[in-house]
Coordinates of C-alpha atoms in Angstrom, one line a residue:
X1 CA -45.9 -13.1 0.1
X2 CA -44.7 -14.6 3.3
X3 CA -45.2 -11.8 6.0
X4 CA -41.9 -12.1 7.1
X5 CA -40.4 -12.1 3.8
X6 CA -37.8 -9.6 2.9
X7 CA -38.6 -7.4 -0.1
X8 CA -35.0 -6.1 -0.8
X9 CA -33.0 -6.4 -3.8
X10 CA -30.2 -9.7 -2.9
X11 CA -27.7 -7.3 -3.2
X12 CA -28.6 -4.1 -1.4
X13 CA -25.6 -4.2 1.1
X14 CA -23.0 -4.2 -1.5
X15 CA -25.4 -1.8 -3.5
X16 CA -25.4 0.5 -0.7
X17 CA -21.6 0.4 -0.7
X18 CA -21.1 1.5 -4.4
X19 CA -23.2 4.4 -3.2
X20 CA -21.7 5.4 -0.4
X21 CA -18.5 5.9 -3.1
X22 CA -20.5 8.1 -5.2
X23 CA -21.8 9.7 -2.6
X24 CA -18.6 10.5 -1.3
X25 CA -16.7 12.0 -3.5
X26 CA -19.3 14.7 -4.2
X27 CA -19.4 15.6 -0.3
X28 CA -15.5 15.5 -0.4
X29 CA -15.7 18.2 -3.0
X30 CA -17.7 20.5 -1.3
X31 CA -15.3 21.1 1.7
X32 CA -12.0 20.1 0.0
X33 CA -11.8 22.8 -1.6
X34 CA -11.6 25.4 1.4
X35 CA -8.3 24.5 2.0
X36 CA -6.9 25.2 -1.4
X37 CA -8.3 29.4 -1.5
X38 CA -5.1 30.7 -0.2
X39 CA -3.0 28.1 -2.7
X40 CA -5.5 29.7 -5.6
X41 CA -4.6 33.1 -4.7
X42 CA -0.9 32.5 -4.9
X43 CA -0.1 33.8 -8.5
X44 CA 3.0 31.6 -8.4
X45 CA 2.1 28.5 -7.2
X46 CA -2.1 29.1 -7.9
X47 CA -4.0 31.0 -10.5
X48 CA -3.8 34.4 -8.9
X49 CA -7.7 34.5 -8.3
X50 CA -9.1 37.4 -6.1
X51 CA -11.2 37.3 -3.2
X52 CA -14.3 37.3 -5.8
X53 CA -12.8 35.1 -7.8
X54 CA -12.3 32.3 -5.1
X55 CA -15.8 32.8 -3.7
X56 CA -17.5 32.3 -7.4
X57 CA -14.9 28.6 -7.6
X58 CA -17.4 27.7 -4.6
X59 CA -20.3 29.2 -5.4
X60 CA -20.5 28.2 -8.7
X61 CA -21.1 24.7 -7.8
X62 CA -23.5 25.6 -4.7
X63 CA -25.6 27.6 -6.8
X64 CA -26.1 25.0 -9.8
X65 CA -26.1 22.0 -7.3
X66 CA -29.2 23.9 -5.4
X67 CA -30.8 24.6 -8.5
X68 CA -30.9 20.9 -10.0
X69 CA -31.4 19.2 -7.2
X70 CA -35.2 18.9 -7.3
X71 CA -35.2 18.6 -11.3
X72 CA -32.9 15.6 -11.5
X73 CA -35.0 13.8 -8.9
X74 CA -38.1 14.2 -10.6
X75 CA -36.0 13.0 -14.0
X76 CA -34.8 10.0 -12.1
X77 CA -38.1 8.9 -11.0
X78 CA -38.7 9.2 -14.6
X79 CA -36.1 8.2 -16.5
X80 CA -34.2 5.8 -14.2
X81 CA -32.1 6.3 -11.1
X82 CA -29.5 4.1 -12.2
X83 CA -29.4 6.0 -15.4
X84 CA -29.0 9.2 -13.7
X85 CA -26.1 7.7 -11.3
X86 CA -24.3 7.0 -14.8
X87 CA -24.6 10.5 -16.2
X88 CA -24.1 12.4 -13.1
X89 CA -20.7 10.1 -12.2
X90 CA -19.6 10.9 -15.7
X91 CA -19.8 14.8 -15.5
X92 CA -18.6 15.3 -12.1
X93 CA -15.2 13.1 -13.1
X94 CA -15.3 15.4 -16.4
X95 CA -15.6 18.2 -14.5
X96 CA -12.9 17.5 -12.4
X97 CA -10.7 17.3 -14.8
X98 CA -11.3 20.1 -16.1
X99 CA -11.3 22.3 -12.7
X100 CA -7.5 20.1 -11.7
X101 CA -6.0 21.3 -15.3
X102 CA -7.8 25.0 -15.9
X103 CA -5.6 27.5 -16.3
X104 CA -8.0 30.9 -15.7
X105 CA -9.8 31.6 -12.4
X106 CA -12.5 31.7 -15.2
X107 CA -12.4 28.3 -16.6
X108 CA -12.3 27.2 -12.9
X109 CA -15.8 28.8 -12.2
X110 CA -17.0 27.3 -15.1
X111 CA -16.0 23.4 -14.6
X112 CA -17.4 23.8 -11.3
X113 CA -19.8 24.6 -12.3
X114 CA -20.3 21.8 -14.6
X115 CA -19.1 19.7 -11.4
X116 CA -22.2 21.1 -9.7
X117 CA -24.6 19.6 -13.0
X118 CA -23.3 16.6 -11.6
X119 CA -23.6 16.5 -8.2
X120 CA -26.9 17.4 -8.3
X121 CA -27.6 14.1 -10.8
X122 CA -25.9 11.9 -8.1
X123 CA -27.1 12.8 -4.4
X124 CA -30.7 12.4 -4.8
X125 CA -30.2 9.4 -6.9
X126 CA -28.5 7.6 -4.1
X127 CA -31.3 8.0 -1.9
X128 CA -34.1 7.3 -4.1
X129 CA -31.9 4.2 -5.2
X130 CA -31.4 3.0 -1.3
X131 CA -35.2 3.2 -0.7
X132 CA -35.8 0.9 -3.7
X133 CA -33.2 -1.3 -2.9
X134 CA -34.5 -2.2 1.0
X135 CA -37.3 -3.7 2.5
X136 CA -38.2 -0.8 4.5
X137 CA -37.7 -2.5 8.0
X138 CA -33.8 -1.9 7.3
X139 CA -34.1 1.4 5.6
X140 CA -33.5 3.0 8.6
X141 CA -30.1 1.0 9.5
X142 CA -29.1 1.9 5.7
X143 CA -29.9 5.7 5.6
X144 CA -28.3 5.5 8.8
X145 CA -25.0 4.2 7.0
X146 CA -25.8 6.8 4.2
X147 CA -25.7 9.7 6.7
X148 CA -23.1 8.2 8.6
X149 CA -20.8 8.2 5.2
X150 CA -22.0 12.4 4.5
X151 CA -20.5 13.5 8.1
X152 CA -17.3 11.3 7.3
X153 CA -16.8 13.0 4.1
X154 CA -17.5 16.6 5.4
X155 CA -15.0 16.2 7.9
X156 CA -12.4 14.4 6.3
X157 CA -12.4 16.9 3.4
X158 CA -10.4 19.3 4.8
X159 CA -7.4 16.4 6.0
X160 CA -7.3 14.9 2.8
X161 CA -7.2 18.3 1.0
X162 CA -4.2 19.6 3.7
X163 CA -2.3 16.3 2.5
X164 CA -2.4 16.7 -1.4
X165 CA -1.6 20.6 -1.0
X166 CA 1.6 19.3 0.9
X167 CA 3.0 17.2 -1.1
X168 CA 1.4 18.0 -5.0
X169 CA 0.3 21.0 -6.8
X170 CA -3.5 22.4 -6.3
X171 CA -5.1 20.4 -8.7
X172 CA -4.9 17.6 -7.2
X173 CA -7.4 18.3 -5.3
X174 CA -9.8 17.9 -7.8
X175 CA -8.1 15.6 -10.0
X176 CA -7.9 12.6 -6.9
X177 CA -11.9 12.5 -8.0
X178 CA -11.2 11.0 -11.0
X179 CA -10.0 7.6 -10.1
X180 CA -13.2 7.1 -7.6
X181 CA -15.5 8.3 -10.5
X182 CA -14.1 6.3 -13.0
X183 CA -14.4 3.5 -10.1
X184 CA -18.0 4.5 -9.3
X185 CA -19.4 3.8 -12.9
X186 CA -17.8 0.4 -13.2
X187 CA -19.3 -0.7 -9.7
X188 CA -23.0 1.2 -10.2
X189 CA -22.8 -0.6 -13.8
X190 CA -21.9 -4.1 -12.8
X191 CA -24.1 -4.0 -9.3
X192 CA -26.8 -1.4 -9.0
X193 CA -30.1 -2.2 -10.8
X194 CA -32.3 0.1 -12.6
X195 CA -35.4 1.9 -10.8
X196 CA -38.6 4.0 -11.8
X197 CA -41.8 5.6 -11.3
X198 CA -43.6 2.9 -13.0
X199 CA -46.2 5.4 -13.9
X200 CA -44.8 8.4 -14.1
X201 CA -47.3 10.7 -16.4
X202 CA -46.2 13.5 -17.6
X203 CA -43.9 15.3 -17.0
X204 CA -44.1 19.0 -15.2
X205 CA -42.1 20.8 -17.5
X206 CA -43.4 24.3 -16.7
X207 CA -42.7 23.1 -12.3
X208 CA -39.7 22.2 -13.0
X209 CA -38.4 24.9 -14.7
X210 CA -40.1 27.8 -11.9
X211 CA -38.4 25.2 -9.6
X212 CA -35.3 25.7 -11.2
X213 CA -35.6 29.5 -11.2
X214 CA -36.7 30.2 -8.2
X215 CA -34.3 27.5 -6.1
X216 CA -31.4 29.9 -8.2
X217 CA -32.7 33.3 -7.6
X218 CA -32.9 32.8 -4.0
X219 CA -29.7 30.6 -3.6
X220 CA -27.9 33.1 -5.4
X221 CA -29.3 36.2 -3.5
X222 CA -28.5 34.3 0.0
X223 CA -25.0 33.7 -1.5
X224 CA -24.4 37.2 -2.8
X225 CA -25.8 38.8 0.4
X226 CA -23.6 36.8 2.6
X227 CA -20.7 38.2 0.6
X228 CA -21.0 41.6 -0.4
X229 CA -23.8 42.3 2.3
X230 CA -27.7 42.6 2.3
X231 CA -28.1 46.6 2.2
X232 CA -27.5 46.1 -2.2
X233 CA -31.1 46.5 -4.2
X234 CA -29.9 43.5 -6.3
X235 CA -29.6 40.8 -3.1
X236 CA -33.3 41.8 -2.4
X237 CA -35.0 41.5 -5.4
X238 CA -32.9 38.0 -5.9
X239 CA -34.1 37.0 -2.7
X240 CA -37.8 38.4 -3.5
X241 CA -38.0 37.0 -7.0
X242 CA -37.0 33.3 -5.7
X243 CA -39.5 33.3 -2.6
X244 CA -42.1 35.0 -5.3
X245 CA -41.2 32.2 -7.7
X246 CA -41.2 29.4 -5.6
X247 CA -44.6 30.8 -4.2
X248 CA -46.1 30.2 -7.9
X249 CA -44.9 26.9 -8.1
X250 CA -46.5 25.4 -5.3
X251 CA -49.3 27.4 -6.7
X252 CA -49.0 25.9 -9.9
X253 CA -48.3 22.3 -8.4
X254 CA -51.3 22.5 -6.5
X255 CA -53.3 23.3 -9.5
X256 CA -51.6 20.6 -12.0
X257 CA -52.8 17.6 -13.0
X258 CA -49.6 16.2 -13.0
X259 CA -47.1 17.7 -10.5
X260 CA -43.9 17.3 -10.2
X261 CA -44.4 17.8 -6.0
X262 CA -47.7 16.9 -4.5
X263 CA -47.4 19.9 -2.3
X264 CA -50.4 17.8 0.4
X265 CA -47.3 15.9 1.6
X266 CA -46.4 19.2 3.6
X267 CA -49.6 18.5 5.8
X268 CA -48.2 15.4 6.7
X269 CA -46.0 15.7 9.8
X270 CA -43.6 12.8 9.3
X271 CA -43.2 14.4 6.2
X272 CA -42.8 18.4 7.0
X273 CA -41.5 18.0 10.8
X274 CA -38.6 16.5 9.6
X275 CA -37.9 18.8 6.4
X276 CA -38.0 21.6 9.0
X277 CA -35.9 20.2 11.4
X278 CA -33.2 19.3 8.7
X279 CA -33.4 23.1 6.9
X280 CA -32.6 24.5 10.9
X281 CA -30.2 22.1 12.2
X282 CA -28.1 22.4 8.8
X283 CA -28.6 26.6 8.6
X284 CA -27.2 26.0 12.7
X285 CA -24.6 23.8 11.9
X286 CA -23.0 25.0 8.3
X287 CA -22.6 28.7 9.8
X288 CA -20.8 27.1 12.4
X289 CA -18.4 25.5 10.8
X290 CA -17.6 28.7 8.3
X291 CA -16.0 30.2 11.0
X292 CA -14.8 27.8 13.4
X293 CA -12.5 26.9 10.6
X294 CA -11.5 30.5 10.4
X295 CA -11.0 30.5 14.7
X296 CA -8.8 27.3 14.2
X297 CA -6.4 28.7 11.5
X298 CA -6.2 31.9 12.5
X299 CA -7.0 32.7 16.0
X300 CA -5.1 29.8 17.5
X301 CA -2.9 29.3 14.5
X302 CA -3.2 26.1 13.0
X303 CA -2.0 24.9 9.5
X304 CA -5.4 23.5 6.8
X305 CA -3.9 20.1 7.7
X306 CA -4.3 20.4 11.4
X307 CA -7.7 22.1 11.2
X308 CA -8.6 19.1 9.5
X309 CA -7.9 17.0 11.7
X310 CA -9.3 19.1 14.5
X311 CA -12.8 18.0 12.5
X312 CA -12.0 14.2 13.2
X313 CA -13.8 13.9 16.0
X314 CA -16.9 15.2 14.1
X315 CA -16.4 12.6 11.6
X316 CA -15.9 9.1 14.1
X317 CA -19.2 10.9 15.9
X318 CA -20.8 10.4 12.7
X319 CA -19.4 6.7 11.7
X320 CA -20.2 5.4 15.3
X321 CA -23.2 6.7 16.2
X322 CA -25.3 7.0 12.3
X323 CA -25.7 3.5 11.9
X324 CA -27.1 3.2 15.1
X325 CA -29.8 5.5 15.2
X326 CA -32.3 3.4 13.4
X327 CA -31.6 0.9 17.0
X328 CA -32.4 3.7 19.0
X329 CA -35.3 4.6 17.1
X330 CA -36.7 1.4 17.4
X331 CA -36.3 1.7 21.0
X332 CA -37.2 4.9 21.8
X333 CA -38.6 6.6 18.8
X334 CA -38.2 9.2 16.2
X335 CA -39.4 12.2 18.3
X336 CA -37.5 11.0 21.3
X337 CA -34.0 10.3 19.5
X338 CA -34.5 13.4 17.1
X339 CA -35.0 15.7 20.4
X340 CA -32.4 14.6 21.9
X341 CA -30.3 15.0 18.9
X342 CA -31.0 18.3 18.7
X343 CA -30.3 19.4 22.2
X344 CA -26.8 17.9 21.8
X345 CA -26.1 19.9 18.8
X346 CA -27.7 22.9 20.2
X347 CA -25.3 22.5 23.1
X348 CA -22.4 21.9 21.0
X349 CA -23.1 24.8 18.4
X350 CA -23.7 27.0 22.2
X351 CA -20.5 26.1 23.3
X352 CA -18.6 28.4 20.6
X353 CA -20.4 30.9 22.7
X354 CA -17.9 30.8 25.4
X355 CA -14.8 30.0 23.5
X356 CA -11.8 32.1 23.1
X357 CA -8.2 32.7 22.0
X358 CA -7.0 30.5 25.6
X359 CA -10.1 27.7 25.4
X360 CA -8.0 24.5 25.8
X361 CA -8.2 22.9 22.7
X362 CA -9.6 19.6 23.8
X363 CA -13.1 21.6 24.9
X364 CA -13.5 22.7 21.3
X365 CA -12.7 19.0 19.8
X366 CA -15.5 17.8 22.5
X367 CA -18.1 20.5 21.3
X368 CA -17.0 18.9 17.5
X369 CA -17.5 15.3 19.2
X370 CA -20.8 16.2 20.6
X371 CA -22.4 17.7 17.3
X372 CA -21.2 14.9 15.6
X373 CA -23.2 12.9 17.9
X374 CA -26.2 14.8 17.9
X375 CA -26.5 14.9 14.0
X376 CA -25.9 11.6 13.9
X377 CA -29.1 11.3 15.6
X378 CA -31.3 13.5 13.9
X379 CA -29.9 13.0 10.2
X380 CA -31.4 9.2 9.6
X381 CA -34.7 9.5 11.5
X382 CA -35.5 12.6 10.1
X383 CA -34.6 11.4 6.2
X384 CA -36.3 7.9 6.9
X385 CA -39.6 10.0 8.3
X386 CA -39.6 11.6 5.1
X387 CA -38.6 8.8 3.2
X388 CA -41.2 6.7 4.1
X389 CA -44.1 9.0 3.5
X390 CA -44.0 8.3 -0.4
X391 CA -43.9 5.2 -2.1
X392 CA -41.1 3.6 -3.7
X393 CA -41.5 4.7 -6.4
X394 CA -41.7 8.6 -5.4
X395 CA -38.2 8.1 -3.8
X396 CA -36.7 10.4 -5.6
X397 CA -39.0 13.4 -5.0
X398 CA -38.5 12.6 -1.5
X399 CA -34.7 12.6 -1.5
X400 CA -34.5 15.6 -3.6
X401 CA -36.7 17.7 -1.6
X402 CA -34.7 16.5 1.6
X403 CA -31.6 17.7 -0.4
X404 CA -32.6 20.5 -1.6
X405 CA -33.5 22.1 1.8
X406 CA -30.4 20.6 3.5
X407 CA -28.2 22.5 -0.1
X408 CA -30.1 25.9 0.5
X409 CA -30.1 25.8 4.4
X410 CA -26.5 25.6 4.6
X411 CA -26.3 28.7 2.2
X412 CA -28.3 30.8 4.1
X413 CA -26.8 29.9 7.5
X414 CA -23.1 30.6 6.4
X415 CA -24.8 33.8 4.3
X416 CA -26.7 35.3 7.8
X417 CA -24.2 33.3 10.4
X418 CA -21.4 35.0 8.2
X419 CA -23.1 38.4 7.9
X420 CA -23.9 38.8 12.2
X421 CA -20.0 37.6 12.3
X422 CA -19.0 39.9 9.7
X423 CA -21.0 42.6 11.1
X424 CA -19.8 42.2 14.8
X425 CA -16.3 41.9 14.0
X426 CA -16.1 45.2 11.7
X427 CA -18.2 47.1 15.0
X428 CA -15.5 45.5 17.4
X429 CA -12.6 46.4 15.6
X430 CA -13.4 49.6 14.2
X431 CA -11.9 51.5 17.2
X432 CA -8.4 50.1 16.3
X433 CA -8.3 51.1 12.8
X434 CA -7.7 55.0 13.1
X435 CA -4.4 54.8 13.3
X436 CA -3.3 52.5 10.8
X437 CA -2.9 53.9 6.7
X438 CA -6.5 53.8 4.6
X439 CA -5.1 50.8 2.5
X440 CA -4.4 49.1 5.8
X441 CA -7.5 50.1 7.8
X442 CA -9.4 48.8 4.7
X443 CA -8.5 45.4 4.5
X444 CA -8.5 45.1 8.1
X445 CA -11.8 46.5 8.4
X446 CA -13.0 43.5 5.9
X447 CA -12.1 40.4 7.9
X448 CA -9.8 38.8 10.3
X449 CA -8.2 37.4 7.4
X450 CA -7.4 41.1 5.8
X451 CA -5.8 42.5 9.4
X452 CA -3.2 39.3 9.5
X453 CA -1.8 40.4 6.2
X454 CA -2.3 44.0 7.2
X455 CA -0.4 43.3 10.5
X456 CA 2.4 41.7 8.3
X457 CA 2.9 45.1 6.3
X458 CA 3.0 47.5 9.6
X459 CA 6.4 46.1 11.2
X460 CA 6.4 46.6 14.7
X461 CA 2.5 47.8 14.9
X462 CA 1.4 44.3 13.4
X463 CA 1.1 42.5 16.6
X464 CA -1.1 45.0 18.3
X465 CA -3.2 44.8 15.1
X466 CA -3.5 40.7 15.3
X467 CA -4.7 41.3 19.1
X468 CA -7.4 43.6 18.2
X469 CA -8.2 41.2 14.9
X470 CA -8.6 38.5 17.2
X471 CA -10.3 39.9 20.0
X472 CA -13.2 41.1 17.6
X473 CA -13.2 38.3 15.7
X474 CA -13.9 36.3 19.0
X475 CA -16.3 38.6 20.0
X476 CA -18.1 38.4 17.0
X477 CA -18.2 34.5 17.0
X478 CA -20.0 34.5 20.3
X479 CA -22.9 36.6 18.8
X480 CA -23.0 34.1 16.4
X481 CA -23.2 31.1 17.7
X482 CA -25.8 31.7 20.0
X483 CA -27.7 32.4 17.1
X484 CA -27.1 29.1 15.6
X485 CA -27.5 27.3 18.9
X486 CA -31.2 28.8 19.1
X487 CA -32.4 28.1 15.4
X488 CA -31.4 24.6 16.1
X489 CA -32.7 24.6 19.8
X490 CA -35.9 25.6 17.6
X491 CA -36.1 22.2 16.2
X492 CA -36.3 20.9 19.2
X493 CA -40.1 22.2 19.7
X494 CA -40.8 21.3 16.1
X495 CA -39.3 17.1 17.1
X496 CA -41.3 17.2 20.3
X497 CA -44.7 18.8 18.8
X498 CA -44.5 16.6 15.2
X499 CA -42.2 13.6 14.7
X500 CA -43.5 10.4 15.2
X501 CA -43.0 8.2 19.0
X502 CA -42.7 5.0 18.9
X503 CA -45.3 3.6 17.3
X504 CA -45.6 6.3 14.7
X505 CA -43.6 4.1 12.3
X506 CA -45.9 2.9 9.2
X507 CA -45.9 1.9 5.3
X508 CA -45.9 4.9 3.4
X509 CA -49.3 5.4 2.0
X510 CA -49.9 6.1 -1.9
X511 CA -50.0 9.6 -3.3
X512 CA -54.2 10.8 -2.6
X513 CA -54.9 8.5 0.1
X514 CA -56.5 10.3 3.0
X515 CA -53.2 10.3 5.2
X516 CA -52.4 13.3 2.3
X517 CA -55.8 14.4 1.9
X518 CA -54.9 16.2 5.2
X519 CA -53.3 14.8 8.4
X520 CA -53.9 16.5 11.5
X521 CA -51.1 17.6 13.1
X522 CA -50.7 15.6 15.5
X523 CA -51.8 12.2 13.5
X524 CA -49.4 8.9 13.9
X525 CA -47.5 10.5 17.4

């Protein structure tokens, strides 16, 4: 083979387009729904769901897409990407038209949960499928393009849900999934070739399922903690038992002759910097973004629609700048473009610090702009350094693994984010509570949510009650956002100490070569 000679499949640029559809819609879902809840809760126009019942319609999915993530890209490597694209398209479109017609809270939980089987079959085969697919010297620009399309979606979830709710019932926010499903699997079938570990061995059975248990237990116990707080026996030995069974299976993959995770790739820094700087940027950013949505709606009082497209800015950050990072990482390198990443978001997530009720609005869509642009410079570099420490025909551990941080980061930062918020608003407004009736008090004691509709019960004392709601709630979301701005500021030490510079860019080596037989720390900077 010519040196020169371009290894990728003829074509991987329209390949990378059908994936950027599946990819898409499965992002979508995870923020479109946010702006249905209140719709949901309507007994009228919804399905009457409580509180409970609405945070179980999102967890549902979370909690089984977590779970899976890791298991269906070990079965892809195995049984074929492509294969898993298929099967994965076809349940979340299922799915969705199950959760668009259900006519219980109930059945909702439960074909989101379905929806979340899915999901988990499609994002780590789209990855895996891309690193295949590419000649690794424009992996970068196509990851790049991959992340680029993941901010688009998380931002443009919310406007596109705003505009269904306004002119068509609720389930039509689940049921516009069906035509870009069904649209998916004809493209992935007529374009997208097949891939696998052409030696795959056996597989792990007994890894994958403590991988499955524990990614659950833990998920479920950040999830359940977040909620209903962390001071319940029950959120501790959930959180316990998954840390405790994740524990045993990197015993137990250490110790296989066959393992589903060679667990040496975590002494490889382009491997385990970036991991780590993904799990802290996306526990940073995902707790943001719980409650700036909650500051937009309510605090300054715009409609779902308009908080949507208060997220725009996030999204154009993302599409302008992803694609470009594999340029500037050429130029500048990995650890010098991830850094610098990382301070803008740390800035941007900071800036929440020192917003309140008056904060022109244009500051907050320039803090949205500049996180946009810093994740869109930490995203690619840090999933090509981790894609390219495996072969090609590991992809899919590699993109699962990157997933399945990224899925159970982002619970634990809205879980902990959401808790010091929670916590700080109920000690801020506590004081204004002792004159209103115990049903009132109660529900405005809960959330900034409960004192609105509170305030619209107590006639002439409901405005005083929306100050005080606001003021604490504002209060609150400074405490919390400097804690998001410094775990993220912490990946900044962990880009400057252990990504790669510029010439720390190299072919991945093969499983037990000595690059995993144990890499100094500081090897290929």
């Amino acid at each position: 083979m010519q040196p020169n000679e371009n290894t990728g499949h003829p074509r991987r640029w329209a390949i990378l387009g059908v994936l950027v559809i599946s990819l898409l819609v499965v992002v979508l879902d995870n923020t479109i729904l946010n702006v249905a809840l209140r719709t949901l809760a309507d007994p009228v126009h919804g399905l009457g769901a409580s509180q409970g019942e609405l945070e179980w319609s999102i967890n549902s999915y979370t909690l089984v897409f977590a779970g899976l993530l890791f298991t269906f890209g070990v079965l892809g490597d195995r049984a074929g990407r492509r294969r898993m694209l298929l099967i994965g398209l076809a349940l979340f479109g299922l799915a969705s038209l199950l959760s668009a017609y259900a006519q219980t809270p109930g059945q909702l939980i439960a074909a989101r949960a379905l929806m979340g089987i899915g999901g988990a079959a499609i994002m780590p085969a789209t990855l895996s499928i891309i690193s295949t697919v590419f000649d690794p010297r424009e992996r970068a620009r196509a990851i790049g393009i991959w992340a680029g399309a993941v901010g688009l979606a998380v931002a443009i979830g919310p406007v596109l849900g705003g505009l269904l709710l306004e002119h068509y019932w609720w389930g039509s926010v689940f049921l516009i999934n069906v035509p870009v499903v069904a649209l998916g699997v004809a493209l992935v079938a007529l374009l997208v070739p097949e891939s696998r570990d052409p030696e795959p061995g056996r597989i792990d059975a007994f890894g994958v399922l403590l991988s499955v248990v524990g990614l659950v237990a833990l998920t479920y116990g950040i999830i359940d903690g977040g909620e209903h707080g962390f001071g319940r026996p029950l959120v501790w030995a959930s959180i316990v038992g998954g840390v405790a069974v994740l524990a045993w299976f990197v015993v137990h993959e250490r110790r296989s002759s066959h393992p589903s995770l060679d667990v040496r790739l975590f002494r490889v820094p382009r491997f385990a910097a970036p991991v780590a700087m993904i799990g802290l940027v996306f526990f940073a950013a995902m707790g943001v973004m719980f409650f700036s949505s909650f500051y937009l709606q309510l605090v300054r009082g715009y409609s779902p629609l308009e908080t949507g497209l208060l997220f725009l800015p996030f999204a154009v950050a993302q599409l302008v700048f992803a694609p470009r990072s594999a340029t500037m990482v050429r130029r500048y390198g990995a650890r010098a473009v991830s850094a610098v990443g990382l301070v803008l978001t740390s800035l941007a997530l900071g800036a929440f610090a020192f917003v309140d009720a008056a904060t022109p609005i244009w500051v907050v869509l320039v803090a949205f702009f500049l996180q946009g642009v810093g994740m869109a410079n930490i995203m690619p570099p840090a999933t090509e350094s981790i894609m390219s420490a495996l072969p090609r025909e590991k992809a899919g551990v590699g993109s699962a693994v990157s997933n399945t941080i990224r899925q159970v980061a982002a619970a634990l930062g809205v879980a902990v984010i959401g808790s010091v918020l929670a916590a700080g608003y109920r000690s801020g407004i506590e004081p204004a509570l002792a004159e209103l009736p115990p049903a009132a008090g109660e529900a405005a004691g809960e959330s900034i949510a409960g004192a609105y509709a509170a305030a619209g019960q107590l006639g002439p004392a409901g405005p005083q009650l929306v100050a005080a709601a606001n003021e604490s709630f504002v209060s609150a979301m400074h405490l919390a956002a400097t804690l998001a701005a410094l775990v993220a500021a912490a990946g900044i030490l962990v880009a400057l100490r252990w990504m790669p510079g510029r010439s720390g860019a190299g072919a991945p080596a093969p499983i037990g070569e000595p690059e995993l037989a144990g890499a100094a720390p500081g090897q290929g900077q």
